[in-house]
PDB file of C-alpha atoms and ligand atoms in Angstrom:
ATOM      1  CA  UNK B   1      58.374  95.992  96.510  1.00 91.00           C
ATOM      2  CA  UNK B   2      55.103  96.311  98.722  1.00 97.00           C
ATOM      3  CA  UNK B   3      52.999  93.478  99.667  1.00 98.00           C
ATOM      4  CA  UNK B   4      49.153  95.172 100.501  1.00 98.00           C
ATOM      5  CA  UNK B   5      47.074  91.899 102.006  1.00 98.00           C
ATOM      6  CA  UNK B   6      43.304  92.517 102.352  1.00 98.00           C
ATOM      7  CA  UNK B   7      42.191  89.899 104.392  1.00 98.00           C
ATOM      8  CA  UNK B   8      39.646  88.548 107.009  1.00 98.00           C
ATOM      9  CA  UNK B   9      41.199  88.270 111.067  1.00 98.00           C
ATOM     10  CA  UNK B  10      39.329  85.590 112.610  1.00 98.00           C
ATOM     11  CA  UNK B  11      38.847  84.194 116.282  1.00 98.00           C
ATOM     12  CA  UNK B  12      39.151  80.357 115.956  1.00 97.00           C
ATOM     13  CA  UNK B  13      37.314  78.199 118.077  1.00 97.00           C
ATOM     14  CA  UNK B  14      38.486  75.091 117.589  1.00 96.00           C
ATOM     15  CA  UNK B  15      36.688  71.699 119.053  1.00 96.00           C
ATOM     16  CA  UNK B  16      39.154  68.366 118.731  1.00 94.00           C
ATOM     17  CA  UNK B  17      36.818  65.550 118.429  1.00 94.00           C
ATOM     18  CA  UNK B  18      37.166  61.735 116.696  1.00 94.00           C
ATOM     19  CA  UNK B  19      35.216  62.849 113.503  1.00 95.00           C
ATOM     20  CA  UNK B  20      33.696  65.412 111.828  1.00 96.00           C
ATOM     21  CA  UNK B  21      29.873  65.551 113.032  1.00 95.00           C
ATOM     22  CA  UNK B  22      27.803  64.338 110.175  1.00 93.00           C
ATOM     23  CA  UNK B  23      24.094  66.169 110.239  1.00 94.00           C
ATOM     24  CA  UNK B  24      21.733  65.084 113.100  1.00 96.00           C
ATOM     25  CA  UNK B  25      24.782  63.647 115.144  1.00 96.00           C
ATOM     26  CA  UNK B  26      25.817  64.815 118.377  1.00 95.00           C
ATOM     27  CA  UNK B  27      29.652  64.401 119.679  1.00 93.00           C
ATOM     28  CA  UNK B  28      31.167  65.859 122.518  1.00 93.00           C
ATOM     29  CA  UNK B  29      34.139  67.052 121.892  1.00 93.00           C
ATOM     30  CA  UNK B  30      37.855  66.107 123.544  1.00 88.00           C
ATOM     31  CA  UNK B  31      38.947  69.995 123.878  1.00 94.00           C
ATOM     32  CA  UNK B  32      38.314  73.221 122.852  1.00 96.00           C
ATOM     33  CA  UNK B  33      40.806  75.903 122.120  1.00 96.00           C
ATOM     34  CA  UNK B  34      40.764  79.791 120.706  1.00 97.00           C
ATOM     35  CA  UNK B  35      43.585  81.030 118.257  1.00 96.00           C
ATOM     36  CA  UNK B  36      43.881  83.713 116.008  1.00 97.00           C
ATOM     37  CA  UNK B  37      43.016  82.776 112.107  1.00 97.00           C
ATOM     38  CA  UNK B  38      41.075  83.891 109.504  1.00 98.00           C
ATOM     39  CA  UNK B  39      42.816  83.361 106.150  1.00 98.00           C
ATOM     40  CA  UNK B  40      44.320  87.488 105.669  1.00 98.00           C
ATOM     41  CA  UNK B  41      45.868  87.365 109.023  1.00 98.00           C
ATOM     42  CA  UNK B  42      47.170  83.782 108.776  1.00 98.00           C
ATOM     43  CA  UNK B  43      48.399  84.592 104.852  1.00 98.00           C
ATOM     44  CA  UNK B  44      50.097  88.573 106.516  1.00 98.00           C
ATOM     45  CA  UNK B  45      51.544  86.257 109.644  1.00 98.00           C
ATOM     46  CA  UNK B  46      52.958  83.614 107.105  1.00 98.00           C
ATOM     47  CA  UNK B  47      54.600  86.196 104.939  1.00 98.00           C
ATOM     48  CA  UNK B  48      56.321  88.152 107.891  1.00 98.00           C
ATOM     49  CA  UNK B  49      57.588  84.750 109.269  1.00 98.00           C
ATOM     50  CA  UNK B  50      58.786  83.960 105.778  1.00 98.00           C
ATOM     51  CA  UNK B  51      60.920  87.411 105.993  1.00 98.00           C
ATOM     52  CA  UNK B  52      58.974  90.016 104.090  1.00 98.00           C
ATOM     53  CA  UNK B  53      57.478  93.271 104.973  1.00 98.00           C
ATOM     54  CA  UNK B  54      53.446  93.021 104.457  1.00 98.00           C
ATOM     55  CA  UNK B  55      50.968  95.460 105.493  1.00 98.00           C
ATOM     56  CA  UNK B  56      47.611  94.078 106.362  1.00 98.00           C
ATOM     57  CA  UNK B  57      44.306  95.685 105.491  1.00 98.00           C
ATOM     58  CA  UNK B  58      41.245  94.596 107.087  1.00 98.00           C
ATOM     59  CA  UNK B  59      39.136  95.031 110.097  1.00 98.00           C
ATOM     60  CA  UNK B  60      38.869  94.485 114.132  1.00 98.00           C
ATOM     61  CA  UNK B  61      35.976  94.236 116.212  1.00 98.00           C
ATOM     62  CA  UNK B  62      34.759  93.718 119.330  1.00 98.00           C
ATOM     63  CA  UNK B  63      36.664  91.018 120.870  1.00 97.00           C
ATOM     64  CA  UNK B  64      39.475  90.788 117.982  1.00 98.00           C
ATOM     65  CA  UNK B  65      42.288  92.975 119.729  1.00 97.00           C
ATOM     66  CA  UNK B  66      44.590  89.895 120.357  1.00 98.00           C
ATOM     67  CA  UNK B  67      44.520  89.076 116.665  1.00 98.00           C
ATOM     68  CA  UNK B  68      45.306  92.947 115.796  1.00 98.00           C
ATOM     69  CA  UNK B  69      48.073  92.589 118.867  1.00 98.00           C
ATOM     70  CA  UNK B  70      49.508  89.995 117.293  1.00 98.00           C
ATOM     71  CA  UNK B  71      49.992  90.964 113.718  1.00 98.00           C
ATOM     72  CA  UNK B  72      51.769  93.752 115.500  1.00 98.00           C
ATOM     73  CA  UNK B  73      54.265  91.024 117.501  1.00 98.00           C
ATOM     74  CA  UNK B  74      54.585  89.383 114.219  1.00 98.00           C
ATOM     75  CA  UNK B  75      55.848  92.783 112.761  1.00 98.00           C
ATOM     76  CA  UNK B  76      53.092  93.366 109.928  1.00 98.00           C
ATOM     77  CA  UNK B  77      52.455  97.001 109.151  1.00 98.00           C
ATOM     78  CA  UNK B  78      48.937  97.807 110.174  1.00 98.00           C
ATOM     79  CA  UNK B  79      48.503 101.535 109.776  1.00 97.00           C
ATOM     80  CA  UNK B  80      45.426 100.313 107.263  1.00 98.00           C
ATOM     81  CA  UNK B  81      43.767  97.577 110.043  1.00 98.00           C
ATOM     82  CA  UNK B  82      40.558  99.609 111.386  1.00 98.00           C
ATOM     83  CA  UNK B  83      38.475  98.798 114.579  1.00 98.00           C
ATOM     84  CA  UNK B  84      35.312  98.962 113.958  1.00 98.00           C
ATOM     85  CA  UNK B  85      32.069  98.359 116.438  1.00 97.00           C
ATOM     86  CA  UNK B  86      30.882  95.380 115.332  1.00 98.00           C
ATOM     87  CA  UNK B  87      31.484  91.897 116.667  1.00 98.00           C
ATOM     88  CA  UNK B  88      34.982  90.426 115.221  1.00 98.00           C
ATOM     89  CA  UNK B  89      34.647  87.643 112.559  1.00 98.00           C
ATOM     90  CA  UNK B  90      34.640  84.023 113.892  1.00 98.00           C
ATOM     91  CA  UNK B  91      35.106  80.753 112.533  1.00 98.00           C
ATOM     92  CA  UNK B  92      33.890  77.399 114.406  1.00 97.00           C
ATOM     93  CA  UNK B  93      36.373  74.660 113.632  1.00 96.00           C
ATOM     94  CA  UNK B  94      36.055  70.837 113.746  1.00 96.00           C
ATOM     95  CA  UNK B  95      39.394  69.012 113.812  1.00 93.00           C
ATOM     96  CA  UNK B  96      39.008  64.966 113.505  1.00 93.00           C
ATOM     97  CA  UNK B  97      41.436  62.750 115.065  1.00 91.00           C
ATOM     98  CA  UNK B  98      42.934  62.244 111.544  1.00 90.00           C
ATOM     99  CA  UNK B  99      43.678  66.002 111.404  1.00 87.00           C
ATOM    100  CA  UNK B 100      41.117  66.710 108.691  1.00 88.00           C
ATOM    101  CA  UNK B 101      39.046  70.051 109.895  1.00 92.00           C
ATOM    102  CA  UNK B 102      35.229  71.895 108.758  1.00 95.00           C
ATOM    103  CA  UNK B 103      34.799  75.159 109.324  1.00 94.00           C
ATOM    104  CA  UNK B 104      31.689  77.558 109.394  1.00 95.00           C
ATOM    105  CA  UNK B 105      32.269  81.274 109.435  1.00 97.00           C
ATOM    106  CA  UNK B 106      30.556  84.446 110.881  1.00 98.00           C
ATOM    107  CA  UNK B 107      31.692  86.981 109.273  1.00 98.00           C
ATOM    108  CA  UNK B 108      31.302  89.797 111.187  1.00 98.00           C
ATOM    109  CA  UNK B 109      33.938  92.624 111.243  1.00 98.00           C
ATOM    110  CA  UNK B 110      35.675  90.919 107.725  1.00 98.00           C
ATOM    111  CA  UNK B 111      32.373  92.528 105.961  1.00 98.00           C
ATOM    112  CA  UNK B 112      32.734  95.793 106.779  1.00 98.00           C
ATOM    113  CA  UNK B 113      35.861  97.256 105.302  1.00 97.00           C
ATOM    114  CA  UNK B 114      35.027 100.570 103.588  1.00 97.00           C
ATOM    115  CA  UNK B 115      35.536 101.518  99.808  1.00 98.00           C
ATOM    116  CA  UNK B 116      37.444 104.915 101.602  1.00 98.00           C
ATOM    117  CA  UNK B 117      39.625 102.124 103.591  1.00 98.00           C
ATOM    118  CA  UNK B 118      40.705 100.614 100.344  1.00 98.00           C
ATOM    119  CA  UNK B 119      40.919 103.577  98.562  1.00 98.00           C
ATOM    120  CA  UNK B 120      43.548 104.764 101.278  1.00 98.00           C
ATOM    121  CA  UNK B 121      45.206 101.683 101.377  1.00 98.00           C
ATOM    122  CA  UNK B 122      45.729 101.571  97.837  1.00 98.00           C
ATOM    123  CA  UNK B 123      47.225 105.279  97.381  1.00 97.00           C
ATOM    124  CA  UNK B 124      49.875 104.551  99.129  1.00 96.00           C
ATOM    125  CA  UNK B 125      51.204 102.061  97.414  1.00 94.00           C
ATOM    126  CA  UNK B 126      53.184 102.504  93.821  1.00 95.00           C
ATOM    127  CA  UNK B 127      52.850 101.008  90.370  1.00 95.00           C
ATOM    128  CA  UNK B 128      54.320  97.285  90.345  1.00 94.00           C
ATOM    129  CA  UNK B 129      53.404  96.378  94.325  1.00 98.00           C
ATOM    130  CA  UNK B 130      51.713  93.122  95.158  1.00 98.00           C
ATOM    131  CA  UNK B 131      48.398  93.290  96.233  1.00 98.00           C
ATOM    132  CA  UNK B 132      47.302  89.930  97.077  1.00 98.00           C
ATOM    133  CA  UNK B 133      43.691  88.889  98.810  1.00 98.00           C
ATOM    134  CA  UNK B 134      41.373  86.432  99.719  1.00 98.00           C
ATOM    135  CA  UNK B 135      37.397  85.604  99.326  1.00 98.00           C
ATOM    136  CA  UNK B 136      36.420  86.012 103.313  1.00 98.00           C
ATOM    137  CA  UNK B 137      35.918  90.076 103.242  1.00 98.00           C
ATOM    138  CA  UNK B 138      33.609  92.174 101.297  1.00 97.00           C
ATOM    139  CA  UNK B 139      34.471  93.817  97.889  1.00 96.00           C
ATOM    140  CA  UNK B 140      37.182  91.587  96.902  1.00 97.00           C
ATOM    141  CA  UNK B 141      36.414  92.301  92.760  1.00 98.00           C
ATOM    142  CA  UNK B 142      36.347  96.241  93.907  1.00 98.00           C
ATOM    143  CA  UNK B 143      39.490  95.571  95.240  1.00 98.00           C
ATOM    144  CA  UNK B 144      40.967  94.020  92.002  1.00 98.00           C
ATOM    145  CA  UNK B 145      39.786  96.127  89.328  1.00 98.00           C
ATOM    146  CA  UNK B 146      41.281  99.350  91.915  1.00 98.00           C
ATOM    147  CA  UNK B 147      44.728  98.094  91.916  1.00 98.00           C
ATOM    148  CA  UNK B 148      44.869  96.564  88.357  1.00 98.00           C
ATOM    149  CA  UNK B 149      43.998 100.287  87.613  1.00 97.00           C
ATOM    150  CA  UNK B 150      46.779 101.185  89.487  1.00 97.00           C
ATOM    151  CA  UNK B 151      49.230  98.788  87.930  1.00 97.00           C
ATOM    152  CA  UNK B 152      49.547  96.785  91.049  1.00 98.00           C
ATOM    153  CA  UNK B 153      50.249  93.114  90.653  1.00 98.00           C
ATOM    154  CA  UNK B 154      47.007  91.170  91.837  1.00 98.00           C
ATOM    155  CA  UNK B 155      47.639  87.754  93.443  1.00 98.00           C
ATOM    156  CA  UNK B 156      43.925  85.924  94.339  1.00 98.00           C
ATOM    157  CA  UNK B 157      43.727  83.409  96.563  1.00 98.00           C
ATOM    158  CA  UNK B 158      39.776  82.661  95.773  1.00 98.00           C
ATOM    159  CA  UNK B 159      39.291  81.384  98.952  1.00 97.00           C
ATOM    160  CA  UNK B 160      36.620  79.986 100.225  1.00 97.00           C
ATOM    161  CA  UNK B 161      34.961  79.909  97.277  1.00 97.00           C
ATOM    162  CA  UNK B 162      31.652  80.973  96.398  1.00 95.00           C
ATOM    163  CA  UNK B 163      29.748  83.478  93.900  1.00 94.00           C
ATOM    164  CA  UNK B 164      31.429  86.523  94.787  1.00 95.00           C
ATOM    165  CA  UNK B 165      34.461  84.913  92.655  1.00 97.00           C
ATOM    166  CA  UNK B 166      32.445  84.889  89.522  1.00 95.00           C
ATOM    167  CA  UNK B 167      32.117  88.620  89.733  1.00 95.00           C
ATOM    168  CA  UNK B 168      35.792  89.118  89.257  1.00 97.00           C
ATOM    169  CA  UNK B 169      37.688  89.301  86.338  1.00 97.00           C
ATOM    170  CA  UNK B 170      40.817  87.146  85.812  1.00 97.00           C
ATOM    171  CA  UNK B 171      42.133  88.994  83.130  1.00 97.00           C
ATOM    172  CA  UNK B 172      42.699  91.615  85.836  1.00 98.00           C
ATOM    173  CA  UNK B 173      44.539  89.115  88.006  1.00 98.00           C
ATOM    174  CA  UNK B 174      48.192  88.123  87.813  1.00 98.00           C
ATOM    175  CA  UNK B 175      48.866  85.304  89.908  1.00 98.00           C
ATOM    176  CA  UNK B 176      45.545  82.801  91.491  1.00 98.00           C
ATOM    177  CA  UNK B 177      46.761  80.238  94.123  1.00 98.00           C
ATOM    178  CA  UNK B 178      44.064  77.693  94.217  1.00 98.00           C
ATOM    179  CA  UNK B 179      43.159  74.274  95.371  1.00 98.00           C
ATOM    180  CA  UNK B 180      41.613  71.679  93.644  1.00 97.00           C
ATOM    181  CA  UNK B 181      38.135  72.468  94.838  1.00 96.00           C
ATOM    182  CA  UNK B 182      38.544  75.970  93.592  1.00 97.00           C
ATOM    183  CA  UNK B 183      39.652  75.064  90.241  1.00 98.00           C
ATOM    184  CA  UNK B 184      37.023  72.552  89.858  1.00 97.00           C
ATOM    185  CA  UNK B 185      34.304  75.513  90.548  1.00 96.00           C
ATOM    186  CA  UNK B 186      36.224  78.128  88.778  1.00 97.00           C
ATOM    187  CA  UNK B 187      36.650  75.597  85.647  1.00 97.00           C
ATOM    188  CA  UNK B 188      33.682  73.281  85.683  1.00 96.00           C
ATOM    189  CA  UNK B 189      37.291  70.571  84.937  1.00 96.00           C
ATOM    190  CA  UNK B 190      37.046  67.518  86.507  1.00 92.00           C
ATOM    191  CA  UNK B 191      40.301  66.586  87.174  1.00 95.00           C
ATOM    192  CA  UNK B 192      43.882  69.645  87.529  1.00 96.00           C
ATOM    193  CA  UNK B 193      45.222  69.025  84.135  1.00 97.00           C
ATOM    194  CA  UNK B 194      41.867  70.097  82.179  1.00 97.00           C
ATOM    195  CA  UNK B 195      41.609  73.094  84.568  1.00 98.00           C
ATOM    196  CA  UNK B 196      45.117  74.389  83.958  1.00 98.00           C
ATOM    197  CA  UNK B 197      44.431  73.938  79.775  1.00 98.00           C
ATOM    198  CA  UNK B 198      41.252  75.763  80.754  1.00 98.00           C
ATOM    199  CA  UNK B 199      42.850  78.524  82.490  1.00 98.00           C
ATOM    200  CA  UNK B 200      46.080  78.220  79.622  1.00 97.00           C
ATOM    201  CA  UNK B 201      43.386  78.926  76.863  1.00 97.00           C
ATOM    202  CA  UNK B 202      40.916  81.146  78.777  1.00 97.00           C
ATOM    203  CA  UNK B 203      43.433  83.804  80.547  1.00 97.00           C
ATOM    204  CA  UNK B 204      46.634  83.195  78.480  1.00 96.00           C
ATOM    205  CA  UNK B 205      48.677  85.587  80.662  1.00 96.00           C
ATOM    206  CA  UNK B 206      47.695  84.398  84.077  1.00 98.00           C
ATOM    207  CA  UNK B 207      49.974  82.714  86.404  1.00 98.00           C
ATOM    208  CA  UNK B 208      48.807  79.529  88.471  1.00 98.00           C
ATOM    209  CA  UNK B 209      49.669  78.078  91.450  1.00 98.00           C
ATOM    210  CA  UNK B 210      47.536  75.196  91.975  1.00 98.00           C
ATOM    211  CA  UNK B 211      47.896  72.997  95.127  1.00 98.00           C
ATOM    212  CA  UNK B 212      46.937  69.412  95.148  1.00 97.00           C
ATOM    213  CA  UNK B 213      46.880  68.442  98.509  1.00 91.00           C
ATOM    214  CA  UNK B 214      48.852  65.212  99.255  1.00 91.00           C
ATOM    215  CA  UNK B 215      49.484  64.946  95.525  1.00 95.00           C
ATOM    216  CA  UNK B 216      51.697  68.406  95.525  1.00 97.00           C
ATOM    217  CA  UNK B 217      51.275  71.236  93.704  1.00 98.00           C
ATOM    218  CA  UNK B 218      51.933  72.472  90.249  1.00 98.00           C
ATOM    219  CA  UNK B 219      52.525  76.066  88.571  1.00 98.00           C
ATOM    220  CA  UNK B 220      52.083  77.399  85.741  1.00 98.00           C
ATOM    221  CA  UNK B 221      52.869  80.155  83.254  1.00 98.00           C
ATOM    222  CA  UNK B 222      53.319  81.194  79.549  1.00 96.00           C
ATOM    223  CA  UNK B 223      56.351  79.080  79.780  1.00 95.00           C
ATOM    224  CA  UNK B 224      55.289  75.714  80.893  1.00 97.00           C
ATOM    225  CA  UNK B 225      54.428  73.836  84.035  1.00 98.00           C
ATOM    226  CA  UNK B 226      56.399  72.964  87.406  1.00 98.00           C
ATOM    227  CA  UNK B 227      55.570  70.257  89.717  1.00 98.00           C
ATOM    228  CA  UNK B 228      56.941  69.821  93.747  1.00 97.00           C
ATOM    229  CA  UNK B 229      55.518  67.052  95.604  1.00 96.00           C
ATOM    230  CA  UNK B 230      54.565  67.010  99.119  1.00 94.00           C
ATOM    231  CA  UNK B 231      57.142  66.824 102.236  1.00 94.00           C
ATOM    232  CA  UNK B 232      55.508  64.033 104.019  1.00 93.00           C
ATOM    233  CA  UNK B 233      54.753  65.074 107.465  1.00 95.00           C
ATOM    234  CA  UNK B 234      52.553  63.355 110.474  1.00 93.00           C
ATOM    235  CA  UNK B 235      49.066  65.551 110.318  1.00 93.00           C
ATOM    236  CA  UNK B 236      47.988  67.122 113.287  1.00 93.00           C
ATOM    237  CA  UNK B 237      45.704  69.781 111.931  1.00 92.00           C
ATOM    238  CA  UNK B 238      45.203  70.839 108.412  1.00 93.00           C
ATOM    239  CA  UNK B 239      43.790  73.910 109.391  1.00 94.00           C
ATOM    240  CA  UNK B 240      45.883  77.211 107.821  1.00 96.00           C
ATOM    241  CA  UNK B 241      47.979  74.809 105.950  1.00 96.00           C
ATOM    242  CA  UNK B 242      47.074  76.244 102.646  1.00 97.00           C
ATOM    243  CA  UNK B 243      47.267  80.246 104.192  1.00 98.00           C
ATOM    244  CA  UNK B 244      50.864  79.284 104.946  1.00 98.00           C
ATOM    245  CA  UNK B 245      51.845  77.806 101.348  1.00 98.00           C
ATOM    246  CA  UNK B 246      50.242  81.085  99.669  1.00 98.00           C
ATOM    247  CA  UNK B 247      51.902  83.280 102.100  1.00 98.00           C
ATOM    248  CA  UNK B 248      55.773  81.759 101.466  1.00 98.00           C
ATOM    249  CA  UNK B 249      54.448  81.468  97.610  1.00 98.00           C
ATOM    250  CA  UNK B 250      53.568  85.268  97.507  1.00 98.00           C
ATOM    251  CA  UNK B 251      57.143  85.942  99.608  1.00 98.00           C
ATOM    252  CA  UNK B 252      59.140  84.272  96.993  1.00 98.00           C
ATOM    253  CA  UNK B 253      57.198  85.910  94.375  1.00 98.00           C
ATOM    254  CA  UNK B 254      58.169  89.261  95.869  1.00 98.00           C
ATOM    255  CA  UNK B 255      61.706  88.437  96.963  1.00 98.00           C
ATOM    256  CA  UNK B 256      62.237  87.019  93.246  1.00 97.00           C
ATOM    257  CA  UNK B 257      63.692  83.468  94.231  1.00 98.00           C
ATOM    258  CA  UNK B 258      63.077  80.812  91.787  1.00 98.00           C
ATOM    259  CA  UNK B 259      60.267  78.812  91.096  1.00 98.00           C
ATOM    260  CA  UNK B 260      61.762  75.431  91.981  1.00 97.00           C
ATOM    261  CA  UNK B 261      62.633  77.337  95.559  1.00 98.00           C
ATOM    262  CA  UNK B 262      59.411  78.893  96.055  1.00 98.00           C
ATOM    263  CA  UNK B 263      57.630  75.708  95.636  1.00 98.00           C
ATOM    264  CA  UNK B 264      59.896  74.119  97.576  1.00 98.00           C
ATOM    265  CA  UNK B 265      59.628  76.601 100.630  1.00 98.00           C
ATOM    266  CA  UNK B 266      56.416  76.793 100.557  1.00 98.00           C
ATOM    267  CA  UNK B 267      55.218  73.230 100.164  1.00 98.00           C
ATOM    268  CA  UNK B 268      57.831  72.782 103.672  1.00 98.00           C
ATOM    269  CA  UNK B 269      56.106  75.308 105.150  1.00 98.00           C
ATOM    270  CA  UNK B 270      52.620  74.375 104.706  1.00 98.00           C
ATOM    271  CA  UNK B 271      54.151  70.708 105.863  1.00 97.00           C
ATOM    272  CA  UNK B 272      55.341  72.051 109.153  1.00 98.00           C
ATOM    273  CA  UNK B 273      52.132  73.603 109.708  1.00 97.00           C
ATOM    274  CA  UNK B 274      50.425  70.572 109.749  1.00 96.00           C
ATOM    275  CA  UNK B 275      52.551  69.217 112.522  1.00 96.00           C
ATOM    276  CA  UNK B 276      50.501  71.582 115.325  1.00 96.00           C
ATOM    277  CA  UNK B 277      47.383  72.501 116.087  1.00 94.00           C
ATOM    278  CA  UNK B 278      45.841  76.012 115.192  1.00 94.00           C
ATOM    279  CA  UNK B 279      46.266  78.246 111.574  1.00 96.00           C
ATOM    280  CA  UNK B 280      48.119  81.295 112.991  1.00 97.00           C
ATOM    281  CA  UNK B 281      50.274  79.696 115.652  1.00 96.00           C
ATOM    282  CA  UNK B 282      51.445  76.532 113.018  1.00 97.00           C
ATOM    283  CA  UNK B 283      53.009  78.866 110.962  1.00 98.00           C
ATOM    284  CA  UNK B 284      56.512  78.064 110.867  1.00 98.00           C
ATOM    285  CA  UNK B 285      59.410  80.621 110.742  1.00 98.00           C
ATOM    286  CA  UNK B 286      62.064  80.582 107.850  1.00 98.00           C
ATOM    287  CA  UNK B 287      64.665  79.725 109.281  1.00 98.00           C
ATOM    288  CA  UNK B 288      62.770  76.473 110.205  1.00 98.00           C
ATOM    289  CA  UNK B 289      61.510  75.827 106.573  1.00 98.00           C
ATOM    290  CA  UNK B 290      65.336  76.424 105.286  1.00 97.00           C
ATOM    291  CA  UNK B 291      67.084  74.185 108.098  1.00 97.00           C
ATOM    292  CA  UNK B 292      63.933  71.056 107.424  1.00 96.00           C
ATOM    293  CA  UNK B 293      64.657  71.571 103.384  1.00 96.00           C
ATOM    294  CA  UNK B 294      68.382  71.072 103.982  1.00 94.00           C
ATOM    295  CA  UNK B 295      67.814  67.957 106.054  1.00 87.00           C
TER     296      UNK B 295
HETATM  297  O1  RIB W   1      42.273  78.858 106.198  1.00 80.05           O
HETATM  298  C1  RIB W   1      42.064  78.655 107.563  1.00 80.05           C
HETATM  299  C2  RIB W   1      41.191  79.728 108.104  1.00 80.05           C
HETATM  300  O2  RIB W   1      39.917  79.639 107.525  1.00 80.05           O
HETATM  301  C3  RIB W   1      40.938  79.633 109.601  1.00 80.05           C
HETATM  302  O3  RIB W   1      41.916  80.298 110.352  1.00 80.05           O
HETATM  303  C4  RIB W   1      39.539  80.193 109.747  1.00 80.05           C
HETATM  304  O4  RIB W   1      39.486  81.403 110.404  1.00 80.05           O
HETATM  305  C5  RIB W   1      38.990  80.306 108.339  1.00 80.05           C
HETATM  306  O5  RIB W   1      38.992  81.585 107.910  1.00 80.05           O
END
């Protein structure tokens, strides 16, 4: 089975300071640092590392070759990864000393990817592959209703969230891995168990993975609901944390483990990942995940 990941490839810059700056406050800053991000390449980099083959579709501008480099060191397939002359997407990250982050993007590149690009992309895949994307590139409800067409299994991670979700439909979807912020917007629900009987009576056939940060995560399906908690870890950065669980979540998915050991694996994973700083480079291997779960 294929896993097709449209998705954003970000430049991180990312400024350590004591708290996030509120508006009309000025903080300098303890240290800066660049890393590769942007929630397609950190979601293609956590499914390679989890042990699956992924191909990534998306875009590269100026400035972005080390991200395209490294999806190649990280052995995702990107015969479908275009440069294009346009400045590469960034993101400009806040980290607080308590590991909590805010992020502003520029798009850039991550807007540009070409109905022809995804038309490509998507021929070449069969009936029954995973296509799985995120909200931080253009045309993400083109993108659904093309492979639901093509009888493709659609996995949505609707994040970050914003109008453009509205405009797709979940009925096309099969699996959405969500936060708590996203279900709230999605749902107008309050609180996760209203948004799950929302989603339960609203889109009887889709599949949920909803994460709720230090509270766990729960999933859900025509069959009932499972709950893992968290693997309590000391936070370093949050950033990328939820790109890795959706990653190992759409690699057990495709490798057809179990839901108790996908939720497992991938709430260690995301755990790990907020050990270190950065999204792409706190993305554990694993063989890491599997040796931390047996401890
Ligand atoms: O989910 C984390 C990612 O969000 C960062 O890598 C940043 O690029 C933003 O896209």
């Amino acid at each position: 089975m294929k896993i097709l990941n449209f998705g954003s490839c970000n430049v991180d810059y990312v400024y350590s300071l004591d708290h996030i700056v509120a508006a009309g406050e000025t903080e300098a800053t303890q240290r800066m640092d660049t890393f590769a991000g942007g929630k397609g390449l950190n979601q293609s980099i956590a499914i390679a590392r989890a042990g699956h083959a992924v191909c990534h579709v998306g875009c590269i501008g100026d400035g972005g070759e080390f991200l395209l480099a490294l999806l190649k060191e990280n052995g995702v397939d990107v015969s479908f990864t275009e440069r294009v002359d346009v400045k590469n997407g960034h993101a400009i990250i806040q980290v607080s000393r308590t590991g909590e982050n805010s992020i502003f993007l520029y798009p850039g590149s991550n807007e540009v990817i070409s109905r022809e690009q995804i038309d490509r992309a998507l021929a070449a895949c069969s009936k029954g592959d995973i296509v799985l994307l995120q909200n931080e590139i253009n045309d993400p409800a083109y993108i659904v209703e093309s492979a639901y067409r093509a009888g493709m299994t659609v996995m949505l991670n609707p994040s970050p969230i914003n109008e453009r979700i509205g405009h797709i439909d979940l009925h096309m979807v099969s699996y959405l891995v969500l936060n708590e912020i996203e279900a709230k917007e999605i749902t107008k629900c309050q609180d996760a168990q209203g948004a799950l009987s929302y989603f339960k009576e609203a889109f009887p056939k889709l599949k949920v993975m909803l994460t709720l940060g230090h509270k766990g995560c729960v999933y859900q399906d025509e069959h009932g609901q499972q709950f893992c908690p968290i693997y309590k870890v000391q936070t370093v950065d949050t950033t990328g944390a939820g790109d890795t669980f959706t990653g190992y979540f759409v690699e057990g998915i495709a490798a057809g483990r179990s839901m108790d050991v996908i939720l497992k694996t991938a709430s260690c994973a995301a755990a790990i990942s907020v050990t270190r700083k950065g999204a792409a480079p706190s993305i554990p291997y694993m063989d890491e995940v599997t040796e931390r779960i047996a401890r």
